[in-house]
Short mmCIF file of C-alpha atoms in Angstrom, two decimals:
data_model
loop_
_atom_site.label_atom_id
_atom_site.label_comp_id
_atom_site.label_asym_id
_atom_site.label_seq_id
_atom_site.Cartn_x
_atom_site.Cartn_y
_atom_site.Cartn_z
CA UNK A 1 0.23 0.11 -0.12
CA UNK A 2 1.42 3.37 -0.97
CA UNK A 3 0.29 6.12 1.38
CA UNK A 4 1.25 9.85 1.37
CA UNK A 5 1.39 11.15 4.83
CA UNK A 6 1.02 14.87 5.80
CA UNK A 7 2.35 16.34 9.21
CA UNK A 8 1.64 19.83 10.10
CA UNK A 9 0.72 19.79 13.63
CA UNK A 10 3.84 21.51 14.75
CA UNK A 11 6.53 24.38 13.76
CA UNK A 12 8.24 21.92 11.42
CA UNK A 13 6.03 20.17 8.71
CA UNK A 14 6.85 17.41 6.49
CA UNK A 15 5.28 15.24 3.80
CA UNK A 16 6.49 11.50 3.10
CA UNK A 17 5.55 9.07 0.67
CA UNK A 18 5.52 5.42 2.09
CA UNK A 19 5.32 1.96 0.32
CA UNK A 20 3.95 -0.27 3.40
CA UNK A 21 6.74 0.69 5.87
CA UNK A 22 9.54 1.76 3.71
CA UNK A 23 10.06 5.62 2.90
CA UNK A 24 10.10 6.24 -0.89
CA UNK A 25 10.79 9.89 -0.50
CA UNK A 26 10.35 12.80 2.09
CA UNK A 27 10.53 16.60 2.47
CA UNK A 28 10.75 18.53 5.13
CA UNK A 29 9.69 22.28 5.80
CA UNK A 30 11.66 25.17 7.11
CA UNK A 31 10.48 25.78 10.47
CA UNK A 32 7.90 28.75 10.76
CA UNK A 33 4.53 29.52 9.71
CA UNK A 34 4.55 28.65 5.90
CA UNK A 35 2.89 25.24 5.74
CA UNK A 36 0.20 26.43 3.11
CA UNK A 37 2.68 27.65 0.73
CA UNK A 38 5.10 24.88 1.28
CA UNK A 39 2.69 22.07 1.20
CA UNK A 40 1.48 21.30 -2.20
CA UNK A 41 4.96 21.76 -3.60
CA UNK A 42 5.98 19.66 -1.30
CA UNK A 43 3.84 16.75 -2.18
CA UNK A 44 4.54 17.10 -5.68
CA UNK A 45 8.39 17.07 -4.68
CA UNK A 46 7.97 13.47 -3.21
CA UNK A 47 6.05 11.78 -5.73
CA UNK A 48 8.18 12.88 -8.18
CA UNK A 49 11.04 11.48 -6.59
CA UNK A 50 9.59 8.48 -5.44
CA UNK A 51 8.66 7.95 -9.37
CA UNK A 52 4.90 7.86 -8.36
CA UNK A 53 2.14 9.57 -10.50
CA UNK A 54 -0.68 10.87 -8.27
CA UNK A 55 -2.77 7.94 -9.50
CA UNK A 56 -0.38 5.40 -7.92
CA UNK A 57 -1.26 6.49 -4.29
CA UNK A 58 -3.59 4.52 -2.45
CA UNK A 59 -4.30 6.52 0.77
CA UNK A 60 -3.44 9.93 2.29
CA UNK A 61 -2.87 10.12 6.21
CA UNK A 62 -2.85 13.26 8.18
CA UNK A 63 -1.77 14.35 11.52
CA UNK A 64 -4.86 15.54 12.94
CA UNK A 65 -3.96 17.33 16.35
CA UNK A 66 -3.25 18.20 19.09
CA UNK A 67 -1.09 21.04 17.61
CA UNK A 68 -1.33 24.18 15.92
CA UNK A 69 -4.64 25.37 15.03
CA UNK A 70 -3.66 26.76 11.57
CA UNK A 71 -1.16 23.88 10.77
CA UNK A 72 -3.90 21.08 11.76
CA UNK A 73 -6.49 23.17 9.43
CA UNK A 74 -4.12 23.45 6.35
CA UNK A 75 -2.90 19.70 6.69
CA UNK A 76 -6.37 18.37 7.22
CA UNK A 77 -7.83 20.49 4.10
CA UNK A 78 -4.79 19.37 2.16
CA UNK A 79 -5.43 15.77 2.78
CA UNK A 80 -9.48 16.01 2.19
CA UNK A 81 -9.06 17.89 -1.32
CA UNK A 82 -6.56 15.02 -2.27
CA UNK A 83 -8.92 12.38 -1.34
CA UNK A 84 -11.93 13.89 -3.13
CA UNK A 85 -9.93 14.87 -6.11
CA UNK A 86 -8.06 11.95 -6.77
CA UNK A 87 -10.18 9.14 -5.21
CA UNK A 88 -7.32 8.38 -2.19
CA UNK A 89 -8.53 6.67 0.65
CA UNK A 90 -8.47 9.04 3.71
CA UNK A 91 -7.35 8.55 7.23
CA UNK A 92 -6.35 10.97 10.40
CA UNK A 93 -3.87 9.87 12.93
CA UNK A 94 -3.44 11.56 16.48
CA UNK A 95 -0.36 13.74 16.65
CA UNK A 96 0.74 12.71 19.85
CA UNK A 97 0.61 9.08 18.58
CA UNK A 98 2.79 10.50 15.66
CA UNK A 99 5.36 12.10 18.27
CA UNK A 100 5.51 8.91 20.49
CA UNK A 101 6.55 6.65 17.82
CA UNK A 102 9.72 8.91 17.39
CA UNK A 103 10.83 7.11 20.64
CA UNK A 104 13.90 5.13 20.16
CA UNK A 105 13.48 1.35 19.75
CA UNK A 106 16.40 1.20 21.87
CA UNK A 107 15.17 3.12 25.06
CA UNK A 108 14.66 1.30 27.91
CA UNK A 109 11.32 2.72 29.19
CA UNK A 110 8.08 0.99 29.68
CA UNK A 111 6.14 4.07 29.44
CA UNK A 112 6.06 7.58 27.67
CA UNK A 113 4.45 10.76 27.38
CA UNK A 114 5.05 13.19 24.35
CA UNK A 115 4.17 16.77 26.11
CA UNK A 116 2.95 19.65 23.83
CA UNK A 117 2.72 23.28 24.93
CA UNK A 118 -0.93 24.44 24.74
CA UNK A 119 -0.23 28.12 26.03
CA UNK A 120 -1.96 29.50 28.62
CA UNK A 121 -0.80 27.63 31.35
CA UNK A 122 -1.83 24.28 29.61
CA UNK A 123 -0.40 21.30 28.08
CA UNK A 124 -1.29 18.51 25.89
CA UNK A 125 -0.24 15.08 26.80
CA UNK A 126 -0.96 11.53 26.26
CA UNK A 127 0.51 8.60 28.44
CA UNK A 128 1.38 5.45 26.25
CA UNK A 129 2.62 2.22 27.45
CA UNK A 130 5.04 0.11 25.56
CA UNK A 131 3.56 -3.04 24.10
CA UNK A 132 6.67 -4.08 22.41
CA UNK A 133 9.53 -2.43 20.59
CA UNK A 134 7.39 -0.91 17.78
CA UNK A 135 4.10 -0.43 19.42
CA UNK A 136 2.48 1.89 22.09
CA UNK A 137 -0.82 1.40 23.65
CA UNK A 138 -2.72 4.73 24.65
CA UNK A 139 -3.81 4.35 27.98
CA UNK A 140 -5.14 8.00 28.62
CA UNK A 141 -6.32 9.95 25.69
CA UNK A 142 -5.48 13.21 24.99
CA UNK A 143 -5.15 15.24 28.35
CA UNK A 144 -5.50 18.86 28.52
CA UNK A 145 -3.84 19.89 31.88
CA UNK A 146 -1.83 22.55 33.77
CA UNK A 147 1.90 21.26 33.74
CA UNK A 148 1.55 20.23 37.39
CA UNK A 149 -1.28 18.70 37.26
CA UNK A 150 -0.12 16.36 34.29
CA UNK A 151 3.14 15.33 35.74
CA UNK A 152 1.13 14.08 39.14
CA UNK A 153 -0.71 11.70 36.61
CA UNK A 154 2.64 10.31 35.29
CA UNK A 155 4.34 7.32 36.77
CA UNK A 156 7.93 7.70 38.12
CA UNK A 157 10.24 6.99 35.22
CA UNK A 158 8.19 7.82 32.32
CA UNK A 159 9.86 9.52 29.34
CA UNK A 160 8.61 12.79 28.68
CA UNK A 161 9.64 15.01 25.60
CA UNK A 162 8.03 17.55 23.45
CA UNK A 163 7.64 21.43 23.60
CA UNK A 164 5.39 21.21 26.89
CA UNK A 165 8.59 19.70 28.77
CA UNK A 166 10.65 22.58 27.12
CA UNK A 167 8.03 25.27 28.18
CA UNK A 168 7.89 23.84 31.68
CA UNK A 169 11.16 22.44 33.13
CA UNK A 170 10.17 22.93 36.55
CA UNK A 171 6.94 20.49 36.33
CA UNK A 172 9.05 17.51 34.45
CA UNK A 173 12.29 17.20 36.64
CA UNK A 174 14.97 14.66 36.13
CA UNK A 175 14.46 13.50 39.78
CA UNK A 176 11.14 12.10 38.60
CA UNK A 177 11.30 11.55 34.80
CA UNK A 178 13.61 10.43 31.74
CA UNK A 179 13.49 13.48 29.58
CA UNK A 180 14.00 12.59 25.94
CA UNK A 181 15.96 14.65 23.24
CA UNK A 182 14.36 17.64 22.00
CA UNK A 183 14.18 16.11 18.42
CA UNK A 184 11.49 13.67 19.60
CA UNK A 185 9.24 16.43 19.94
CA UNK A 186 9.36 17.01 16.15
CA UNK A 187 6.43 14.93 14.26
CA UNK A 188 7.70 13.25 11.25
CA UNK A 189 5.35 12.46 7.95
CA UNK A 190 7.05 8.86 7.76
CA UNK A 191 5.19 8.08 11.24
CA UNK A 192 2.20 9.47 9.98
CA UNK A 193 1.93 7.66 6.54
CA UNK A 194 2.95 4.13 8.50
CA UNK A 195 0.14 4.83 11.36
CA UNK A 196 -2.49 5.83 8.75
CA UNK A 197 -1.51 2.33 6.82
CA UNK A 198 -1.92 0.42 10.04
CA UNK A 199 -5.42 2.21 10.51
CA UNK A 200 -6.55 1.47 7.15
CA UNK A 201 -5.62 -2.24 7.28
CA UNK A 202 -7.26 -2.80 10.71
CA UNK A 203 -10.18 -0.79 10.99
CA UNK A 204 -10.55 0.80 7.11
CA UNK A 205 -10.34 4.30 5.97
CA UNK A 206 -12.10 7.58 7.09
CA UNK A 207 -15.03 9.38 5.39
CA UNK A 208 -13.29 12.23 4.34
CA UNK A 209 -16.05 14.36 5.22
CA UNK A 210 -15.39 13.35 8.96
CA UNK A 211 -11.49 13.90 8.83
CA UNK A 212 -11.18 17.09 11.02
CA UNK A 213 -8.74 19.00 12.68
CA UNK A 214 -8.73 17.64 16.57
CA UNK A 215 -8.08 20.85 18.51
CA UNK A 216 -8.93 19.26 21.89
CA UNK A 217 -9.61 22.81 23.03
CA UNK A 218 -11.37 26.16 22.34
CA UNK A 219 -9.54 29.08 20.93
CA UNK A 220 -8.66 31.60 23.08
CA UNK A 221 -11.26 34.07 21.61
CA UNK A 222 -13.70 31.36 21.94
CA UNK A 223 -12.74 30.84 25.97
CA UNK A 224 -13.22 34.65 26.18
CA UNK A 225 -16.51 34.63 24.75
CA UNK A 226 -17.45 31.69 26.95
CA UNK A 227 -16.25 33.45 29.81
CA UNK A 228 -18.31 36.47 29.14
CA UNK A 229 -21.31 34.55 28.46
CA UNK A 230 -21.06 32.87 31.86
#
């Protein structure tokens, strides 16, 4: 199965095309808010370098959130457009599950929690338990909590990493946790494509109409309006 993966949930975006679990080509964008400008040229680039026409692709997988509100919208709209226009299957994958697959297979840890800065004194996190060398089981779903509250819910010795750890070092101390490298906090499109393929094979593709950005919180404006209304 040939799957195009789209990752635009963070500051560094990427696109990759995989055949089964093998990467045929990948393209990483420069860091910064330029996903809308970079995305479609990157899709054309990876397909050309992989020697594939658009009709050869079976599916598109997209990182659906949580993450950058703008980045998620851009990635999901692109994935849905490609699916509708070219007849590709479409599937969304959780962004924190994309991140946990960055954990090295050699890391001797039983639990991992990618943590993303949600701003306004909140972080996103999901606690995963390692099933085997390559598989992780989501045990909590996406949590949106103050950093200290999330830290209190994690078992001692959990490996933690991501922009939320960088933003809140006092909450996630080496005395209780194993700190993963900063690079693990950047999602990669190869992981999106591989997770998308796995989801399609186990449960089938999503209806493209149901693929949406999963923000897991209101925007700042929506929160203010809600507070004013209350």
